[in-house]
Amino acid sequence: MRRLAIYVSLLLLLLPGCGAPVDPDEAQESIQVLAMDTAMLITTYGERSPAAAYACEDTIRDLEAKLSRTDPDSEVSRLNAAGGEAMEVSEDLGILLELAKYYRRSTGDAFNIAIAPVVSAWGFAGGEEYRVPSQEELDGLLELAQDGPIYQGPQSHGGAARYSLGPGQAIDLGGLAKGYAADKILGVLQEYEVPRANISLGGNVLAYGGRPDGAPWRVGIQDPARVGEPNAFAGVLELTDSFAVTSGGYQRYFEENGKTYHHIIDPATGYPADSGLTSVTVVAGLGEGDGSGFPGAMCDAYSTALFVMGEERALDFWRDETMWGGQGCPFDLVLITEDGRVAVTEGLADRFTLDESGGYAYEVVS
Ligand code: FAD
Ligand code: MG
């Protein structure tokens, strides 16, 4: 009701009742959305900016209701609890399961949504206590992560796709869902003919168009060594019409006996990835991305996977011509290493500015 009131009052303000046409860049709406356990900021421009911003929020809330692991009624929770039975899934979940299958294959299992039981054992799925599981427990849970969801086809011709999981198996879309949400939000912005927007979904940014003054959007990359300090960036990206997704161990972690354990799990060990990287940012344009048509999801999946792989494997992956069909990699990277370097792939060299106060050495890689 409050939302409706705000919406109506903003609409009244924007109605061109006084005769003068509305300057699309003067009409702006900014809303904060608390969803998926993160603070999201949606800023839209244009005459329909309030309606567009709230339609973005609806998209996020709809996906959260479907994909949350902490909501027992979500589709993901019901699939996880189905005990091997095939279950009909929504179009969104069906797309995400197929995308996840592809990213698992393309990253040699570094990205694996079936790692969910291991994520839960560490307490990173939300709702459980943080703890260090025993090796024996991890070994058992890693067995469950060997297989993913199985497509069982529709019940009848034209029906919804059905998927099943083996008993005890579970999926976690925490490494993919916000990127997919950004893809869907792009569709909303286009539908509402928004000329420019800045969408920040907790580490996932969609820079749509540029700023009203014609300059690109400035996207700060958190310095993993200075979390908690305001505006402590390792560097700033200047982006127009791009997705930028960052994965870092600093985004969710706990400490025990002087050791830090974070939420990005290496499926080869069951432990938080210890790859020498402290943050990975994947940047792509708004086009087809890797051909899937979901460049936001692509950036999210690869930010998680390349963090697991480490610098050398990540750069080999980025350079791998067989991977990208001779077309070149559809994304660029900012890698921050434990030993104090920021490595930026060449496509971003003229769009990245190092923040000297971080003390990092800077290199451009090709
Ligand atoms: P990324 O860096 O992109 O990926 C890391 C996340 O992916 C991990 O947190 C884990 O979820 C998963 N993951 C870890 N290792 C791998 C791997 N090797 N391959 C694939 N995936 C991996 N948190 C709460 O505490 N309470 C909530 O109610 C809650 N609700 C949520 C609802 C939704 C729909 C989503 C998408 C997330 C929710 N979360 C919640 C947050 C979630 O648990 C993660 O913390 C968050 O998604 C991590 O975001 P990120 O961008 O930092 O992850
Ligand atoms: Mg991710």
PDB file of C-alpha atoms and ligand atoms in Angstrom, residues 111 173-179 203-204 245-247 251 263-264 280 296-305, ligand 2:
ATOM      1  CA  PHE A 111      31.030 -24.433 -11.078  1.00  0.00           C
ATOM      2  CA  LEU A 173      21.766 -21.277  -7.192  1.00  0.00           C
ATOM      3  CA  GLY A 174      23.583 -18.687  -5.043  1.00  0.00           C
ATOM      4  CA  GLY A 175      26.401 -18.454  -7.617  1.00  0.00           C
ATOM      5  CA  LEU A 176      24.079 -17.877 -10.581  1.00  0.00           C
ATOM      6  CA  ALA A 177      20.685 -16.456  -9.610  1.00  0.00           C
ATOM      7  CA  LYS A 178      21.598 -12.791  -9.215  1.00  0.00           C
ATOM      8  CA  GLY A 179      23.245 -12.744 -12.648  1.00  0.00           C
ATOM      9  CA  GLY A 203      28.185  -7.782  -6.396  1.00  0.00           C
ATOM     10  CA  ASN A 204      26.232  -7.994  -9.670  1.00  0.00           C
ATOM     11  CA  VAL A 245      29.913  -9.427 -11.546  1.00  0.00           C
ATOM     12  CA  THR A 246      32.360  -9.816  -8.684  1.00  0.00           C
ATOM     13  CA  SER A 247      32.961 -12.913  -6.555  1.00  0.00           C
ATOM     14  CA  GLN A 251      31.458 -11.429   0.778  1.00  0.00           C
ATOM     15  CA  HIS A 263      31.585 -19.325   0.947  1.00  0.00           C
ATOM     16  CA  ILE A 264      33.059 -20.173  -2.465  1.00  0.00           C
ATOM     17  CA  VAL A 280      37.299 -12.120  -9.600  1.00  0.00           C
ATOM     18  CA  GLY A 296      24.419 -11.738 -16.781  1.00  0.00           C
ATOM     19  CA  ALA A 297      24.131 -15.373 -15.713  1.00  0.00           C
ATOM     20  CA  MET A 298      27.311 -16.140 -17.661  1.00  0.00           C
ATOM     21  CA  CYS A 299      29.244 -13.443 -15.745  1.00  0.00           C
ATOM     22  CA  ASP A 300      27.902 -14.718 -12.411  1.00  0.00           C
ATOM     23  CA  ALA A 301      28.732 -18.372 -13.066  1.00  0.00           C
ATOM     24  CA  TYR A 302      32.224 -17.619 -14.352  1.00  0.00           C
ATOM     25  CA  SER A 303      33.023 -15.173 -11.535  1.00  0.00           C
ATOM     26  CA  THR A 304      32.419 -18.032  -9.093  1.00  0.00           C
ATOM     27  CA  ALA A 305      34.138 -20.692 -11.208  1.00  0.00           C
TER      28      ALA A 305
HETATM   29 MG    MG B   2      28.758 -16.039  -9.196  1.00  0.00          MG
END
